[in-house]
Coordinates of C-alpha atoms in Angstrom, one line a residue:
M1 CA 121.8 122.2 99.2
A2 CA 118.4 122.1 97.6
I3 CA 116.2 119.1 98.4
D4 CA 113.1 117.6 96.8
V5 CA 110.6 117.6 99.7
L6 CA 110.5 119.4 103.1
I7 CA 108.1 117.9 105.6
V8 CA 106.8 120.3 108.3
S9 CA 106.0 118.0 111.2
L10 CA 103.7 119.2 114.0
A11 CA 105.0 116.3 116.2
S12 CA 102.3 117.1 118.8
T13 CA 101.3 113.5 119.3
G14 CA 102.9 110.1 119.3
G15 CA 101.2 109.3 116.1
W16 CA 102.6 112.3 114.2
R17 CA 106.1 111.7 115.7
T18 CA 105.9 108.1 114.3
S19 CA 104.2 108.7 111.0
D20 CA 106.2 111.7 109.6
P21 CA 109.6 110.0 109.7
E22 CA 108.0 106.9 108.2
L23 CA 106.7 109.0 105.3
A24 CA 110.1 110.6 104.9
S25 CA 111.7 107.2 104.8
A26 CA 109.3 106.0 102.1
M27 CA 110.2 109.1 100.0
V28 CA 113.9 108.4 100.5
R29 CA 113.4 104.8 99.4
A30 CA 111.8 106.1 96.2
G31 CA 114.9 108.2 95.5
A32 CA 113.9 111.6 96.8
R33 CA 116.0 114.0 98.9
V34 CA 113.9 114.8 102.0
A35 CA 114.2 116.8 105.2
I36 CA 111.9 117.1 108.2
V37 CA 111.5 120.2 110.3
T38 CA 109.7 119.9 113.6
A39 CA 107.6 122.4 115.5
K40 CA 109.0 123.1 118.9
P41 CA 107.0 121.6 121.8
Q42 CA 104.3 123.8 123.2
R43 CA 102.8 124.2 126.7
D44 CA 99.3 123.0 127.4
V45 CA 96.7 125.7 127.1
R46 CA 93.0 125.8 128.1
T47 CA 91.0 125.6 124.9
Y48 CA 91.3 123.7 121.5
A49 CA 91.2 127.1 119.7
L50 CA 94.2 128.3 121.6
T51 CA 96.0 125.0 121.4
D52 CA 95.7 125.0 117.6
L53 CA 97.0 128.6 117.5
V54 CA 100.1 128.0 119.5
W55 CA 100.9 124.9 117.5
A56 CA 100.2 126.6 114.2
R57 CA 102.6 129.4 115.1
A58 CA 105.3 126.8 116.0
A59 CA 104.8 125.1 112.7
R60 CA 105.1 128.4 110.8
A61 CA 108.4 129.0 112.5
A62 CA 109.6 125.5 111.7
A63 CA 108.5 125.9 108.0
R64 CA 110.4 129.2 107.7
R65 CA 113.5 127.6 109.1
G66 CA 113.2 124.7 106.8
L67 CA 112.7 126.9 103.7
E68 CA 115.8 128.9 104.5
E69 CA 118.0 125.9 105.2
H70 CA 116.8 123.5 102.5
D71 CA 115.3 125.4 99.5
P72 CA 112.9 122.5 98.8
R73 CA 111.1 121.8 95.5
A74 CA 108.0 120.9 97.4
I75 CA 106.7 121.2 100.9
V76 CA 104.3 118.9 102.9
Y77 CA 102.5 120.3 105.9
S78 CA 101.8 117.3 108.2
S79 CA 98.3 118.2 109.6
T80 CA 95.9 121.0 108.7
T81 CA 97.0 122.7 111.9
A82 CA 100.6 122.9 110.6
A83 CA 99.3 124.5 107.4
L84 CA 97.0 127.1 109.0
L85 CA 99.6 129.9 109.2
W86 CA 101.9 128.6 106.5
P87 CA 104.5 131.0 105.0
T88 CA 104.0 129.5 101.6
P89 CA 101.5 127.0 100.1
G90 CA 102.2 123.3 100.0
A91 CA 100.6 119.9 100.1
I92 CA 98.6 119.1 103.3
R93 CA 98.8 115.7 104.9
F94 CA 96.0 115.1 107.4
D95 CA 94.0 112.5 109.4
M96 CA 90.9 114.7 110.1
L97 CA 89.8 118.2 109.3
A98 CA 88.9 120.9 111.7
R99 CA 85.4 121.0 110.0
D100 CA 84.9 117.5 111.4
N101 CA 86.6 117.5 114.8
R102 CA 86.5 121.2 115.9
A103 CA 82.8 121.9 116.3
G104 CA 81.4 125.2 117.7
R105 CA 83.8 127.4 119.6
D106 CA 86.5 124.8 119.5
G107 CA 87.1 125.6 115.8
L108 CA 85.8 129.2 115.5
W109 CA 88.9 130.5 113.7
Q110 CA 90.3 127.3 112.4
R111 CA 87.4 126.1 110.2
P112 CA 87.2 129.1 107.8
L113 CA 91.0 129.4 107.6
E114 CA 91.2 125.7 106.9
R115 CA 88.8 126.0 104.0
R116 CA 91.0 128.6 102.4
R117 CA 94.2 126.5 102.9
L118 CA 92.5 123.4 101.4
A119 CA 91.5 125.4 98.4
Q120 CA 95.0 126.9 98.0
S121 CA 96.9 123.7 98.5
P122 CA 98.3 122.0 95.4
L123 CA 97.7 118.6 96.8
L124 CA 95.7 117.1 99.7
V125 CA 97.2 113.9 101.2
P126 CA 94.6 112.3 103.6
M127 CA 95.5 109.1 105.5
T128 CA 92.1 107.4 104.8
P129 CA 90.2 107.2 101.5
E130 CA 87.0 108.8 103.0
Q131 CA 88.7 112.2 102.8
P132 CA 89.4 114.1 99.5
G133 CA 92.8 113.8 97.8
L134 CA 95.5 111.2 97.4
C135 CA 95.2 108.7 100.2
V136 CA 98.6 107.7 101.7
P137 CA 98.1 105.6 104.9
I138 CA 100.6 105.5 107.8
A139 CA 102.8 102.4 107.2
V140 CA 102.5 99.8 110.0
E141 CA 104.9 96.9 110.4
P142 CA 105.3 94.2 113.1
S143 CA 107.8 95.4 115.7
G144 CA 109.6 92.1 116.1
D145 CA 109.2 88.3 116.0
A146 CA 105.6 87.3 116.8
I147 CA 105.0 85.6 120.2
P148 CA 102.4 82.8 120.1
P149 CA 99.2 83.8 121.9
A150 CA 99.6 81.0 124.5
Q151 CA 103.0 82.4 125.5
R152 CA 101.9 86.0 126.0
D153 CA 102.2 87.0 129.7
I154 CA 100.1 90.2 129.7
A155 CA 96.4 89.7 129.6
A156 CA 95.4 93.1 128.2
I157 CA 96.9 96.5 127.3
T158 CA 95.5 99.9 126.4
Y159 CA 97.0 103.2 125.3
A160 CA 95.7 106.3 127.1
A161 CA 98.0 109.2 126.6
D162 CA 94.8 111.3 126.3
P163 CA 92.6 109.6 128.9
V164 CA 89.5 111.6 128.1
K165 CA 89.6 111.0 124.3
R166 CA 90.5 107.3 124.9
R167 CA 87.7 107.0 127.6
L168 CA 90.1 105.4 130.0
D169 CA 87.5 105.4 132.8
L170 CA 85.3 103.2 130.5
V171 CA 88.2 100.9 129.8
L172 CA 89.0 100.5 133.5
A173 CA 85.4 99.9 134.4
A174 CA 85.1 97.2 131.8
W175 CA 88.3 95.6 133.0
E176 CA 87.2 95.7 136.6
A177 CA 83.9 94.0 135.6
V178 CA 85.5 91.0 133.9
R179 CA 89.1 90.5 135.0
R180 CA 90.0 87.3 136.8
D181 CA 92.6 86.6 139.4
G182 CA 96.1 86.8 138.0
E183 CA 95.0 88.9 135.0
Q184 CA 96.5 92.3 134.5
L185 CA 95.7 95.3 132.3
V186 CA 98.7 97.5 131.4
V187 CA 97.9 101.1 130.7
A188 CA 100.5 102.8 128.5
G189 CA 100.9 106.5 127.9
I190 CA 99.9 107.8 131.3
D191 CA 101.3 107.6 134.9
R192 CA 99.0 106.9 137.8
P193 CA 99.3 104.7 140.9
D194 CA 98.8 101.0 140.2
R195 CA 95.7 99.3 141.5
G196 CA 94.4 95.8 141.6
G197 CA 94.8 94.2 138.3
V198 CA 96.0 97.4 136.6
R199 CA 99.6 98.6 136.0
F200 CA 100.3 102.1 134.7
A201 CA 103.4 102.0 132.6
G202 CA 103.7 105.7 131.9
L203 CA 104.9 107.3 128.8
L204 CA 107.2 104.8 126.9
A205 CA 109.6 105.0 124.1
P206 CA 108.1 103.5 120.9
G207 CA 110.3 100.4 121.1
E208 CA 109.3 99.7 124.7
Y209 CA 105.6 100.2 124.0
R210 CA 105.7 97.8 121.0
A211 CA 107.5 95.2 123.1
L212 CA 104.6 95.3 125.5
L213 CA 102.2 94.8 122.6
R214 CA 104.0 91.7 121.5
R215 CA 103.5 90.3 125.0
A216 CA 99.8 91.2 125.3
R217 CA 96.9 89.0 124.3
V218 CA 94.2 91.7 124.0
F219 CA 94.4 95.4 123.1
V220 CA 91.4 97.4 124.5
A221 CA 90.1 100.6 123.0
A222 CA 87.1 102.7 123.7
P223 CA 87.2 105.9 121.7
R224 CA 84.0 107.8 121.1
R225 CA 85.6 109.3 118.0
E226 CA 88.9 108.2 116.4
D227 CA 90.7 110.5 113.9
Y228 CA 93.0 107.6 112.8
G229 CA 93.9 105.2 115.5
I230 CA 97.5 104.1 114.9
A231 CA 97.7 102.4 118.3
A232 CA 95.0 99.8 117.2
L233 CA 96.8 99.2 113.9
E234 CA 100.1 98.6 115.7
A235 CA 98.3 96.2 118.0
L236 CA 97.0 94.3 115.0
A237 CA 100.5 94.2 113.5
D238 CA 101.9 92.8 116.7
G239 CA 99.3 90.0 117.0
C240 CA 97.0 91.4 119.7
V241 CA 93.3 90.7 119.5
V242 CA 91.7 94.1 119.4
A243 CA 88.5 94.6 121.5
T244 CA 86.9 98.0 120.8
T245 CA 83.8 100.0 121.1
P246 CA 82.3 101.4 117.8
A247 CA 83.5 104.9 117.1
S248 CA 82.9 107.7 114.6
G249 CA 85.7 109.0 112.5
P250 CA 87.9 107.2 109.9
Y251 CA 89.3 104.7 112.4
P252 CA 90.5 102.1 109.8
A253 CA 91.2 99.4 112.4
L254 CA 87.5 99.3 113.3
G255 CA 86.6 97.9 109.9
L256 CA 89.4 95.5 109.9
V257 CA 88.5 94.1 113.3
R258 CA 84.8 93.9 112.5
T259 CA 85.7 91.9 109.4
L260 CA 87.9 89.5 111.3
D261 CA 85.4 88.9 114.1
P262 CA 82.4 91.2 114.7
R263 CA 82.1 90.0 118.3
L264 CA 85.1 92.2 119.1
V265 CA 83.4 95.5 118.0
T266 CA 80.6 96.3 120.5
D267 CA 79.4 98.7 123.0
D268 CA 79.5 95.8 125.4
L269 CA 83.3 96.2 126.0
P270 CA 83.5 93.7 128.9
A271 CA 82.1 91.0 126.6
A272 CA 84.6 91.9 123.9
I273 CA 87.5 91.7 126.3
R274 CA 86.4 88.2 127.5
T275 CA 85.9 87.1 123.9
G276 CA 89.5 88.1 123.2
L277 CA 90.8 86.4 126.2
D278 CA 88.7 83.2 126.3
D279 CA 87.6 82.6 122.7
P280 CA 90.0 84.5 120.4
P281 CA 89.5 84.0 116.7
P282 CA 91.6 81.1 115.3
D283 CA 94.9 82.0 113.7
W284 CA 94.5 85.6 114.7
P285 CA 98.1 86.9 114.3
R286 CA 98.4 85.7 110.7
R287 CA 94.9 86.8 109.7
A288 CA 95.3 90.2 111.3
L289 CA 98.6 90.8 109.5
A290 CA 97.0 89.8 106.2
A291 CA 94.1 92.3 106.8
L292 CA 96.8 95.0 107.3
A293 CA 98.2 94.5 103.8
P294 CA 97.1 97.9 102.5
F295 CA 98.8 99.5 105.5
R296 CA 102.1 97.6 105.2
R297 CA 105.2 99.4 104.2
A298 CA 105.5 97.8 100.8
A299 CA 102.0 99.0 99.8
V300 CA 102.6 102.5 101.1
D301 CA 106.0 102.7 99.3
R302 CA 104.2 101.9 96.0
V303 CA 101.8 104.8 96.4
V304 CA 104.6 107.2 97.4
A305 CA 106.8 106.2 94.5
A306 CA 104.1 105.9 91.8
E307 CA 101.7 108.7 92.8
L308 CA 102.7 111.0 95.6
L309 CA 106.2 112.0 94.6
P310 CA 105.4 112.6 90.9
R311 CA 102.5 114.8 91.9
L312 CA 104.5 116.7 94.5
L313 CA 107.5 117.3 92.1
S314 CA 105.6 117.9 88.8

């Protein structure tokens, strides 16, 4: 049976695995018939250029399968990598472009091909307004009933599935510098031996991870560059005070946190952590959720129904 929209999902990160079904659900709520096809998991390879190649080939295979099975009126490639070797043009949804995060040899073949794909695409769908096209953010909602800050039993939490990109060593050093007896940092997304004041929770199911967020007082982040930063937005939604270093890239949570309390955005990460633990901004959970209004499901649904689907299906 023919459908309205086929989403080709790279599903190479937790963020994509969360955001693509959320986008599909928003389209369904607007009355569209939607299917998702997912690129098969790929082995780790040595360079970014080769990594993008193996994932682009997997996305092409998924797209061909989806086109044969569903005969869609429109197709959305989720990420520019998914679109690089597309079998047919379609809309491109993206957080960052290879021209911005694949410098030098890392993007030797991707950047020129990306330029062609962007020019050929009937619609660009960035996640942040700094990029060209129709901005459709990832919808973020609280994961459950809010726990008052005084009742939260985890001092701090961080997400480090990519420890180099997340600068986990910097986070751990900052924590070691300021932690007090009885305080614990939970590190999600990576498995290592526990150490004093640090518990490594490993790779968790989304529900398990969000449950930890609801119990944590402070979410610690230290990216040098952040393409989007869904983990920080989820932390805000679940009432965590976010302590973060400044970072280049869109990183929408950065601006939200800086507006809520500029003390929490600083290169002095130990100081930001202690601010979050000892002197958190008053009424933080309510104010953080209010700041997230443009990223809430209702706001994203309005954009999808009023702008995205009409442009995809016209």
